[in-house]
Short mmCIF file of C-alpha atoms in Angstrom, two decimals:
data_model
loop_
_atom_site.label_atom_id
_atom_site.label_comp_id
_atom_site.label_asym_id
_atom_site.label_seq_id
_atom_site.Cartn_x
_atom_site.Cartn_y
_atom_site.Cartn_z
CA SER A 30 87.33 77.66 94.83
CA ILE A 31 87.92 79.52 91.67
CA GLY A 32 89.88 76.97 90.19
CA ALA A 33 92.33 79.41 88.39
CA GLY A 34 95.17 77.99 86.70
CA LYS A 35 99.08 77.71 87.70
CA SER A 36 101.43 80.49 86.27
CA ALA A 37 105.31 80.07 85.15
CA LEU A 38 105.46 83.29 86.72
CA SER A 39 104.62 81.92 90.07
CA THR A 40 107.53 82.22 92.56
CA ASP A 41 108.34 78.63 94.56
CA GLU A 42 108.62 80.24 97.82
CA THR A 43 106.11 79.39 100.29
CA PRO A 44 103.18 81.37 100.67
CA ASN A 45 102.34 83.40 104.02
CA THR A 46 98.86 81.92 105.22
CA LEU A 47 95.47 83.29 104.52
CA GLU A 48 95.38 84.69 108.13
CA GLU A 49 98.83 86.52 107.61
CA ILE A 50 97.59 88.11 104.61
CA SER A 51 94.16 88.96 105.52
CA SER A 52 95.07 90.27 109.20
CA TYR A 53 97.85 92.62 108.37
CA ASN A 54 97.13 95.48 105.73
CA ASN A 55 97.50 98.68 105.08
CA PHE A 56 94.26 100.10 104.06
CA TYR A 57 93.89 103.62 105.16
CA GLU A 58 90.28 104.25 104.43
CA PHE A 59 89.63 101.60 106.93
CA GLY A 60 91.98 103.20 109.54
CA LEU A 61 95.63 103.40 110.28
CA ASP A 62 96.27 100.41 112.45
CA LYS A 63 97.19 97.14 110.33
CA ALA A 64 94.12 95.48 112.09
CA ASP A 65 91.57 98.22 111.08
CA PRO A 66 90.99 96.82 107.56
CA ALA A 67 90.23 93.38 108.92
CA ARG A 68 88.02 95.08 111.60
CA TYR A 69 86.03 97.07 109.63
CA ALA A 70 86.31 96.26 105.79
CA ASP A 71 82.97 93.86 106.28
CA ALA A 72 80.93 96.90 105.52
CA LEU A 73 81.93 97.27 102.06
CA THR A 74 79.64 96.52 99.34
CA VAL A 75 81.69 95.04 96.81
CA ASP A 76 78.65 93.73 94.73
CA PRO A 77 77.44 95.51 92.34
CA TRP A 78 80.68 97.05 91.29
CA ALA A 79 81.77 99.15 88.38
CA ILE A 80 84.87 100.44 86.97
CA GLU A 81 84.84 103.49 85.04
CA ILE A 82 87.47 103.19 82.30
CA GLY A 83 88.41 106.28 80.36
CA GLY A 84 90.83 108.98 79.00
CA LEU A 85 92.60 107.75 75.93
CA VAL A 86 90.69 104.48 74.98
CA ASP A 87 88.46 103.51 72.46
CA LYS A 88 85.71 102.17 74.16
CA PRO A 89 85.34 104.51 77.56
CA GLY A 90 82.49 103.91 79.88
CA SER A 91 81.39 102.45 83.02
CA TYR A 92 82.16 98.57 83.07
CA ASP A 93 80.46 96.37 85.32
CA LEU A 94 82.72 94.10 87.06
CA ALA A 95 80.91 91.12 85.62
CA ASP A 96 81.71 92.14 82.45
CA ILE A 97 85.16 92.94 82.86
CA LEU A 98 85.63 89.27 84.16
CA THR A 99 83.62 87.37 81.31
CA GLY A 100 86.48 86.72 78.66
CA VAL A 101 89.34 86.58 81.26
CA THR A 102 91.18 83.83 82.38
CA LEU A 103 92.15 83.83 85.82
CA GLU A 104 95.35 82.44 87.19
CA GLU A 105 97.15 82.09 90.35
CA ARG A 106 100.21 84.40 90.74
CA ILE A 107 102.44 83.59 93.80
CA TYR A 108 104.36 86.75 94.12
CA ARG A 109 106.60 88.21 96.76
CA PHE A 110 105.10 91.37 98.24
CA ARG A 111 107.48 93.88 99.74
CA CYS A 112 105.88 96.77 101.72
CA VAL A 113 107.69 100.44 101.50
CA GLU A 114 107.92 100.09 105.45
CA ALA A 115 110.17 96.84 105.13
CA TRP A 116 108.00 94.01 105.71
CA SER A 117 107.34 91.29 103.26
CA MET A 118 104.98 88.46 102.29
CA VAL A 119 104.62 85.83 99.97
CA ILE A 120 100.97 85.89 98.24
CA PRO A 121 99.06 83.51 96.06
CA TRP A 122 97.04 86.09 94.11
CA VAL A 123 94.11 85.40 91.64
CA GLY A 124 94.10 87.62 88.65
CA PHE A 125 94.62 88.30 85.12
CA GLU A 126 97.18 90.62 83.21
CA LEU A 127 96.03 94.02 83.18
CA ALA A 128 97.48 94.28 79.72
CA THR A 129 94.65 92.17 78.49
CA LEU A 130 91.57 94.44 80.14
CA LEU A 131 93.95 97.60 78.41
CA ASN A 132 93.98 95.62 75.27
CA ARG A 133 90.10 95.05 75.17
CA VAL A 134 89.31 98.77 75.76
CA GLY A 135 91.84 99.84 73.13
CA VAL A 136 94.67 102.14 74.19
CA GLN A 137 94.94 105.13 72.17
CA PRO A 138 98.40 106.08 70.82
CA GLY A 139 98.94 109.01 73.01
CA ALA A 140 98.40 107.46 75.92
CA LYS A 141 101.57 107.10 78.36
CA PHE A 142 100.15 106.39 81.82
CA VAL A 143 97.67 104.34 83.66
CA ALA A 144 96.13 106.14 86.68
CA PHE A 145 93.79 104.36 88.98
CA GLU A 146 91.36 105.34 92.05
CA THR A 147 90.52 103.67 94.65
CA LEU A 148 86.50 103.75 95.95
CA VAL A 149 85.73 106.73 98.41
CA ARG A 150 82.54 105.64 100.20
CA PRO A 151 82.80 107.23 103.90
CA GLU A 152 79.53 105.65 105.19
CA GLU A 153 81.49 102.36 104.45
CA MET A 154 84.91 103.46 105.30
CA PRO A 155 85.68 104.78 108.49
CA GLY A 156 89.10 105.83 107.82
CA ILE A 157 88.08 108.49 104.94
CA GLY A 158 86.42 110.78 107.49
CA ALA A 159 89.55 111.00 109.48
CA GLY A 160 91.52 112.33 106.74
CA TYR A 161 94.65 110.96 106.93
CA LEU A 162 95.26 111.21 103.15
CA ASP A 163 93.89 113.28 100.38
CA TRP A 164 90.92 110.98 99.19
CA PRO A 165 90.52 109.18 96.56
CA TYR A 166 93.86 107.19 96.91
CA ARG A 167 95.26 107.62 93.35
CA GLU A 168 97.90 105.46 91.65
CA GLY A 169 99.63 105.14 88.28
CA LEU A 170 102.05 103.27 86.02
CA ARG A 171 103.91 103.73 82.89
CA LEU A 172 101.97 102.54 80.17
CA ASP A 173 104.88 100.03 79.66
CA GLU A 174 104.79 98.94 83.40
CA ALA A 175 101.24 98.53 83.05
CA MET A 176 101.67 96.32 80.26
CA ASN A 177 104.41 93.84 81.76
CA PRO A 178 102.88 90.50 82.08
CA LEU A 179 103.90 90.42 85.97
CA THR A 180 100.99 93.62 86.31
CA ILE A 181 97.57 91.85 87.44
CA LEU A 182 94.49 92.99 88.67
CA ALA A 183 93.95 90.44 91.18
CA THR A 184 90.07 89.31 92.76
CA GLY A 185 91.14 86.80 94.89
CA LEU A 186 93.88 85.06 96.80
CA TYR A 187 94.27 81.23 97.88
CA ASP A 188 91.69 80.33 94.92
CA GLU A 189 89.01 82.15 96.76
CA PRO A 190 87.45 85.58 96.21
CA MET A 191 89.42 88.68 97.28
CA PRO A 192 88.88 89.35 101.15
CA LYS A 193 87.57 93.10 101.62
CA GLN A 194 90.40 94.01 103.54
CA ASN A 195 92.97 93.04 100.84
CA GLY A 196 91.20 95.27 98.28
CA ALA A 197 88.12 93.50 96.94
CA PRO A 198 86.52 93.00 94.62
CA MET A 199 89.58 93.97 92.00
CA ARG A 200 92.86 95.40 92.66
CA LEU A 201 96.39 96.04 91.11
CA VAL A 202 99.23 93.94 92.19
CA VAL A 203 102.73 95.14 90.68
CA PRO A 204 105.20 92.61 92.46
CA TRP A 205 108.42 94.59 91.58
CA LYS A 206 107.19 97.82 93.38
CA TYR A 207 106.58 98.80 96.97
CA GLY A 208 103.00 97.35 98.10
CA PHE A 209 101.45 100.94 97.93
CA LYS A 210 101.52 100.78 94.18
CA SER A 211 99.27 97.98 94.07
CA ILE A 212 96.16 99.78 94.56
CA LYS A 213 92.83 98.48 96.24
CA SER A 214 89.12 98.31 95.24
CA ILE A 215 89.35 100.05 92.37
CA VAL A 216 86.57 102.19 90.77
CA LYS A 217 88.56 103.95 88.06
CA ILE A 218 91.07 103.73 85.48
CA SER A 219 92.07 106.39 83.16
CA LEU A 220 94.67 106.63 80.11
CA VAL A 221 96.55 109.41 80.07
CA GLU A 222 99.19 111.47 78.67
CA GLU A 223 101.16 113.22 81.59
CA MET A 224 102.28 111.57 84.61
CA PRO A 225 99.64 111.08 86.89
CA GLN A 226 99.34 112.28 90.63
CA THR A 227 99.83 109.59 93.40
CA THR A 228 98.83 109.57 96.64
CA TRP A 229 101.73 109.18 98.61
CA ASN A 230 104.15 111.32 96.17
CA MET A 231 101.46 114.11 96.88
CA LEU A 232 101.83 113.40 100.61
CA GLN A 233 105.80 113.16 100.58
CA PRO A 234 107.43 114.09 97.66
CA ARG A 235 110.62 113.58 98.86
CA GLU A 236 109.94 109.94 100.33
CA TYR A 237 107.99 108.33 97.80
CA GLY A 238 108.40 109.01 94.26
CA PHE A 239 106.35 108.00 90.98
CA TYR A 240 108.36 104.69 90.27
CA SER A 241 108.85 103.35 93.94
CA ASN A 242 110.60 100.28 92.38
CA VAL A 243 111.73 98.16 95.48
CA ASN A 244 115.35 98.73 95.49
CA PRO A 245 117.89 97.99 98.42
CA THR A 246 120.24 100.61 97.38
CA VAL A 247 117.99 103.63 97.57
CA ASP A 248 116.79 104.23 101.11
CA HIS A 249 113.38 105.67 102.13
CA PRO A 250 115.20 108.84 103.93
CA ARG A 251 113.76 107.65 107.23
CA TRP A 252 114.57 103.92 107.02
CA SER A 253 116.73 101.43 105.39
CA GLN A 254 115.38 99.59 102.51
CA ALA A 255 118.61 97.03 102.53
CA SER A 256 116.57 94.31 104.24
CA GLU A 257 112.81 93.24 105.27
CA ARG A 258 111.21 91.14 107.80
CA ARG A 259 109.63 88.34 106.47
CA ILE A 260 106.02 88.07 107.99
CA GLY A 261 105.20 84.82 109.41
CA GLY A 262 108.11 83.62 111.39
CA GLY A 263 106.25 84.90 114.76
CA PHE A 264 108.66 86.47 117.46
CA PHE A 265 111.71 85.26 115.75
CA ALA A 266 110.98 86.30 112.05
CA PRO A 267 113.81 86.40 109.87
CA ARG A 268 115.32 89.45 108.29
CA VAL A 269 116.21 88.82 104.47
CA ASP A 270 118.23 90.94 102.15
CA THR A 271 115.71 92.81 99.83
CA GLN A 272 116.35 92.34 96.29
CA MET A 273 116.69 94.53 93.23
CA PHE A 274 113.29 94.83 91.90
CA ASN A 275 112.06 92.43 94.68
CA GLY A 276 113.69 89.62 92.56
CA TYR A 277 111.89 90.32 89.27
CA GLY A 278 114.63 92.11 87.64
CA GLU A 279 114.75 89.58 84.89
CA GLN A 280 111.43 90.75 83.66
CA VAL A 281 111.41 94.63 84.36
CA ALA A 282 115.06 95.70 84.49
CA SER A 283 114.84 96.50 80.70
CA LEU A 284 111.97 98.85 81.19
CA TYR A 285 114.40 100.94 83.37
CA ALA A 286 117.46 100.89 81.06
CA GLY A 287 119.20 104.29 80.60
CA GLN A 288 117.13 105.67 83.57
CA ASP A 289 118.75 106.61 86.83
CA LEU A 290 116.99 104.86 89.62
CA ALA A 291 118.27 106.94 92.40
CA GLN A 292 116.86 110.29 90.72
CA ASP A 293 113.50 108.14 89.54
CA PHE A 294 113.06 106.43 92.91
CA MET B 2 91.85 118.85 152.53
CA ASN B 3 91.09 116.37 149.94
CA ALA B 4 94.54 116.39 148.95
CA GLN B 5 95.88 115.85 152.45
CA ARG B 6 93.23 112.83 152.62
CA ILE B 7 94.82 111.46 149.52
CA ASN B 8 98.21 112.29 150.59
CA GLY B 9 97.56 110.54 154.32
CA ALA B 10 96.32 107.22 152.52
CA LEU B 11 99.31 106.96 150.19
CA ARG B 12 101.68 107.21 153.13
CA PRO B 13 101.54 103.83 153.62
CA VAL B 14 102.09 102.73 150.14
CA PRO B 15 105.68 101.72 149.21
CA PRO B 16 107.29 102.69 145.80
CA LEU B 17 107.75 98.88 145.26
CA ALA B 18 104.06 98.90 144.66
CA VAL B 19 104.44 101.23 141.63
CA TYR B 20 107.29 99.46 140.52
CA LEU B 21 105.08 96.24 140.33
CA LEU B 22 102.38 98.07 138.94
CA GLY B 23 104.77 99.18 136.25
CA LEU B 24 105.71 95.59 135.13
CA VAL B 25 102.09 94.78 134.38
CA PRO B 26 102.46 96.14 130.84
CA LEU B 27 105.60 94.03 130.07
CA GLY B 28 103.78 91.11 131.81
CA LEU B 29 100.85 91.43 129.28
CA LEU B 30 103.22 91.48 126.59
CA VAL B 31 104.98 88.10 127.30
CA VAL B 32 101.97 86.66 127.57
CA GLN B 33 100.63 87.91 124.52
CA VAL B 34 103.66 86.53 122.91
CA PHE B 35 103.05 83.02 123.98
CA THR B 36 99.13 82.98 123.21
CA GLY B 37 99.68 84.69 119.95
CA GLY B 38 97.67 87.69 120.91
CA LEU B 39 100.20 89.94 119.07
CA GLY B 40 98.89 89.15 115.33
CA VAL B 41 101.29 87.84 112.47
CA ASP B 42 104.00 90.61 113.04
CA PRO B 43 104.64 90.38 116.64
CA VAL B 44 108.03 92.37 116.95
CA LYS B 45 106.62 95.37 115.42
CA VAL B 46 103.80 95.37 117.98
CA ILE B 47 106.34 94.79 120.97
CA GLU B 48 108.54 97.35 119.75
CA ARG B 49 105.93 99.80 119.55
CA GLN B 50 104.23 98.97 122.65
CA LEU B 51 107.27 99.38 124.74
CA GLY B 52 108.21 102.64 123.34
CA GLU B 53 104.55 103.96 124.42
CA VAL B 54 104.39 102.76 127.85
CA ALA B 55 108.07 104.76 128.04
CA LEU B 56 106.61 107.47 126.58
CA GLN B 57 103.15 107.23 128.83
CA LEU B 58 105.54 106.85 131.79
CA ILE B 59 107.68 109.88 130.69
CA VAL B 60 104.38 111.95 130.63
CA ALA B 61 103.22 110.67 133.97
CA GLY B 62 106.70 111.64 135.42
CA LEU B 63 106.41 115.43 133.87
CA CYS B 64 102.43 115.30 135.63
CA ILE B 65 103.97 114.73 139.27
CA THR B 66 104.98 118.38 140.00
CA PRO B 67 102.17 120.28 138.32
CA LEU B 68 99.83 117.76 139.80
CA ARG B 69 100.76 119.08 143.17
CA TRP B 70 100.70 122.62 142.06
CA LEU B 71 97.17 122.17 141.11
CA THR B 72 95.81 119.86 143.61
CA GLY B 73 98.16 119.30 146.70
CA VAL B 74 98.43 115.82 145.61
CA ASN B 75 102.36 114.85 146.87
CA LEU B 76 103.46 111.98 144.67
CA ILE B 77 107.08 112.88 144.42
CA ARG B 78 107.91 110.04 146.84
CA PHE B 79 107.15 107.89 143.47
CA ARG B 80 108.51 109.55 141.15
CA ARG B 81 112.02 107.98 141.18
CA ALA B 82 110.06 104.37 140.35
CA VAL B 83 108.59 105.96 137.41
CA GLY B 84 111.55 107.48 136.08
CA LEU B 85 113.46 104.27 136.16
CA LEU B 86 110.56 102.27 134.84
CA ALA B 87 110.23 104.72 131.92
CA PHE B 88 114.24 103.95 131.42
CA PHE B 89 113.34 100.51 131.76
CA TYR B 90 110.78 100.58 129.01
CA VAL B 91 113.08 102.98 126.61
CA ALA B 92 115.89 100.41 127.00
CA LEU B 93 113.65 97.26 125.99
CA HIS B 94 112.31 99.33 123.33
CA LEU B 95 116.01 99.73 122.05
CA LEU B 96 116.84 96.13 122.64
CA THR B 97 113.65 94.95 120.70
CA TRP B 98 115.02 97.18 117.94
CA LEU B 99 118.52 95.61 117.83
CA LEU B 100 117.88 92.29 118.47
CA LEU B 101 114.58 91.27 117.25
CA ASP B 102 113.98 93.71 114.54
CA LEU B 103 117.46 94.40 112.99
CA GLN B 104 118.73 91.21 114.38
CA LEU B 105 122.20 92.87 115.02
CA ARG B 106 122.77 93.60 111.46
CA TRP B 107 125.43 96.25 112.48
CA GLY B 108 126.09 97.71 108.65
CA GLU B 109 121.94 98.59 108.82
CA ILE B 110 122.32 99.75 112.07
CA GLY B 111 125.16 101.98 112.01
CA ALA B 112 123.69 103.49 108.68
CA ASP B 113 120.54 104.03 110.76
CA LEU B 114 122.13 105.75 113.58
CA THR B 115 123.78 108.19 111.23
CA LYS B 116 121.53 108.82 108.41
CA ARG B 117 117.86 108.33 110.06
CA PRO B 118 116.76 111.83 111.74
CA TYR B 119 114.12 109.46 113.77
CA ILE B 120 116.59 106.88 114.97
CA ILE B 121 118.93 109.59 116.02
CA VAL B 122 116.32 111.30 118.11
CA GLY B 123 115.34 108.73 119.56
CA MET B 124 118.78 107.23 120.40
CA VAL B 125 119.74 111.00 121.67
CA GLY B 126 116.58 110.72 124.08
CA PHE B 127 117.84 107.27 125.31
CA ALA B 128 121.61 109.14 125.87
CA LEU B 129 119.99 111.54 127.84
CA LEU B 130 118.08 109.06 130.05
CA LEU B 131 121.13 106.87 130.65
CA PRO B 132 122.92 109.65 133.58
CA LEU B 133 119.66 109.94 134.78
CA ALA B 134 119.01 106.36 135.39
CA ILE B 135 122.55 106.03 136.89
CA THR B 136 122.28 108.56 139.14
CA SER B 137 118.70 107.72 140.40
CA ASN B 138 119.76 106.70 143.94
CA ASN B 139 120.25 108.35 147.14
CA LEU B 140 123.76 107.95 147.07
CA SER B 141 124.35 110.12 143.96
CA ILE B 142 122.05 112.72 145.39
CA ARG B 143 124.13 113.06 148.55
CA ARG B 144 127.61 113.05 146.65
CA MET B 145 126.21 115.39 143.63
CA GLY B 146 124.54 117.56 146.19
CA ALA B 147 120.76 118.37 145.87
CA ALA B 148 121.03 121.41 143.45
CA GLY B 149 123.37 119.78 141.34
CA TRP B 150 121.42 116.53 141.19
CA GLN B 151 118.51 118.49 140.31
CA ARG B 152 120.09 120.33 137.54
CA LEU B 153 121.13 116.91 135.98
CA HIS B 154 117.75 115.45 136.29
CA GLN B 155 116.28 118.37 134.11
CA LEU B 156 117.66 116.48 131.32
CA THR B 157 114.32 114.54 131.56
CA TYR B 158 112.99 117.67 129.75
CA LEU B 159 115.21 117.16 126.99
CA ALA B 160 114.43 113.46 126.60
CA ALA B 161 110.53 114.01 127.09
CA ILE B 162 111.02 115.86 123.95
CA ALA B 163 113.40 113.79 122.03
CA GLY B 164 111.10 110.87 122.55
CA ALA B 165 107.90 112.56 121.71
CA VAL B 166 109.55 113.70 118.57
CA HIS B 167 111.00 110.43 117.60
CA TYR B 168 107.17 108.99 117.54
CA VAL B 169 106.03 112.01 115.62
CA MET B 170 108.74 111.39 112.98
CA LEU B 171 108.55 107.84 112.58
CA VAL B 172 104.47 107.94 111.60
CA LYS B 173 104.07 108.03 107.69
CA THR B 174 100.98 110.65 108.08
CA TRP B 175 100.02 113.08 110.76
CA ALA B 176 97.86 110.91 113.11
CA ALA B 177 96.28 111.84 116.28
CA GLU B 178 98.35 109.93 118.77
CA PRO B 179 101.67 110.82 118.38
CA LEU B 180 100.78 114.70 118.04
CA LEU B 181 98.77 114.23 121.40
CA TYR B 182 102.06 112.75 123.25
CA LEU B 183 104.35 115.61 121.35
CA GLY B 184 101.32 118.42 122.58
CA LEU B 185 101.21 116.87 126.15
CA VAL B 186 105.08 117.00 126.68
CA VAL B 187 105.35 120.72 125.25
CA ALA B 188 102.23 121.77 127.64
CA LEU B 189 103.76 120.25 130.88
CA LEU B 190 106.99 121.98 129.96
CA ALA B 191 105.80 125.05 128.64
CA TRP B 192 103.56 125.37 132.07
CA ARG B 193 106.72 124.95 134.16
CA ALA B 194 108.71 127.50 132.23
CA ALA B 195 105.77 130.32 132.64
CA ARG B 196 105.77 129.31 136.14
CA SER B 197 109.62 129.83 136.93
CA LEU B 198 109.43 132.80 134.95
CA ARG B 199 106.82 134.49 136.97
CA ARG B 200 108.64 133.42 139.87
CA ALA B 201 111.49 134.94 138.66
CA GLY B 202 109.72 137.98 137.79
CA LEU B 203 107.94 138.12 141.72
CA ARG B 204 111.56 137.91 143.00
CA SER B 205 113.27 140.98 140.96
CA ALA B 206 110.03 143.22 141.26
#
């Protein structure tokens, strides 16, 4: 047990079971099927683990994960998690605010975006060779999104270390955006001036925008985003209405004041 | 010679056997619903499996005639069973989408049916199969005449393409499986087209 403290930012909805959270994953580095990550991620070496932090920061360098974790206080954040495929879960993450790390390495004034990359290690990740995506998996946030208190780097769930299939040893969680923004098994963080390239946007720019905020009024071209199936009800899993910003509008709507979210989808 | 032996061996097999065999995938799904073997998102698995079995049966149905050209093995007697089973699985696939996945949210269903190309293509496939299923009986063949009936049942080709394209379009990235089905359907139809062109050529020569 990690002994993570509670957070006022947690939802009081009932979390999905560990079994549900760790057996139904999109992590294409291990295969396309949602059971593939749980099947193959065991082979992933997560210790030692280093994260290269660079770009417009005062203290660039390769940081050992253990060094990053000394000095941060881990807390539990129970967040709704909405996949772009129109299913959702409630997940008790353990992590710390991304802002804490960014402040520690010193963000320089010119930085406007944060870019992230996932590990590419074909000998441990059987999906890499299949070439489903243009590796490494890339994601990005605008700096104000990255600094929002809701945005965390998660190292565990259910008060235990992160299962490998969920993105061990450390992943991003951005609860008001579609799940694919919450990049897994991070090895690189760069502060940059220009909007970075992101994997799904590179593959299908018409279908996946940079922002990818959960938005029931802006449909994915191939399916509706108006509602979602809440995983966990088995055969009769209820379909529920999708909320704007996945229900986190109070904390994040102001980030997008003046933006047309149908344009900046 | 082998083909004759196989055809002889199949003669006592009733089409009912094909129907029963065709229900096995459904039976397996039902068992897994009750044993929890479908994982944490059973509805998606059911929806997908039913669609995939339907596509497999459609491809199997398209193989029956070329198989006879190639080997002399004649399975035409079982083709109606294969076709009706394919329709049965397509119908269950559609019902799963309406009842278990979209849960009769008609507003969203209506929007999907008018705005989402892969759903429109899938629905067109179902609509094409409907008259074929209704006329898959001897009475219809007698009433329509063999030639007219056969012309109508060439809609199978369009339905097969619609089914395969529906699958390719719904996957988020270029995956091997849906492309394999589309490739098989296109190859089986191209084979027929090439053959009938060659025959037309021979006749006019």
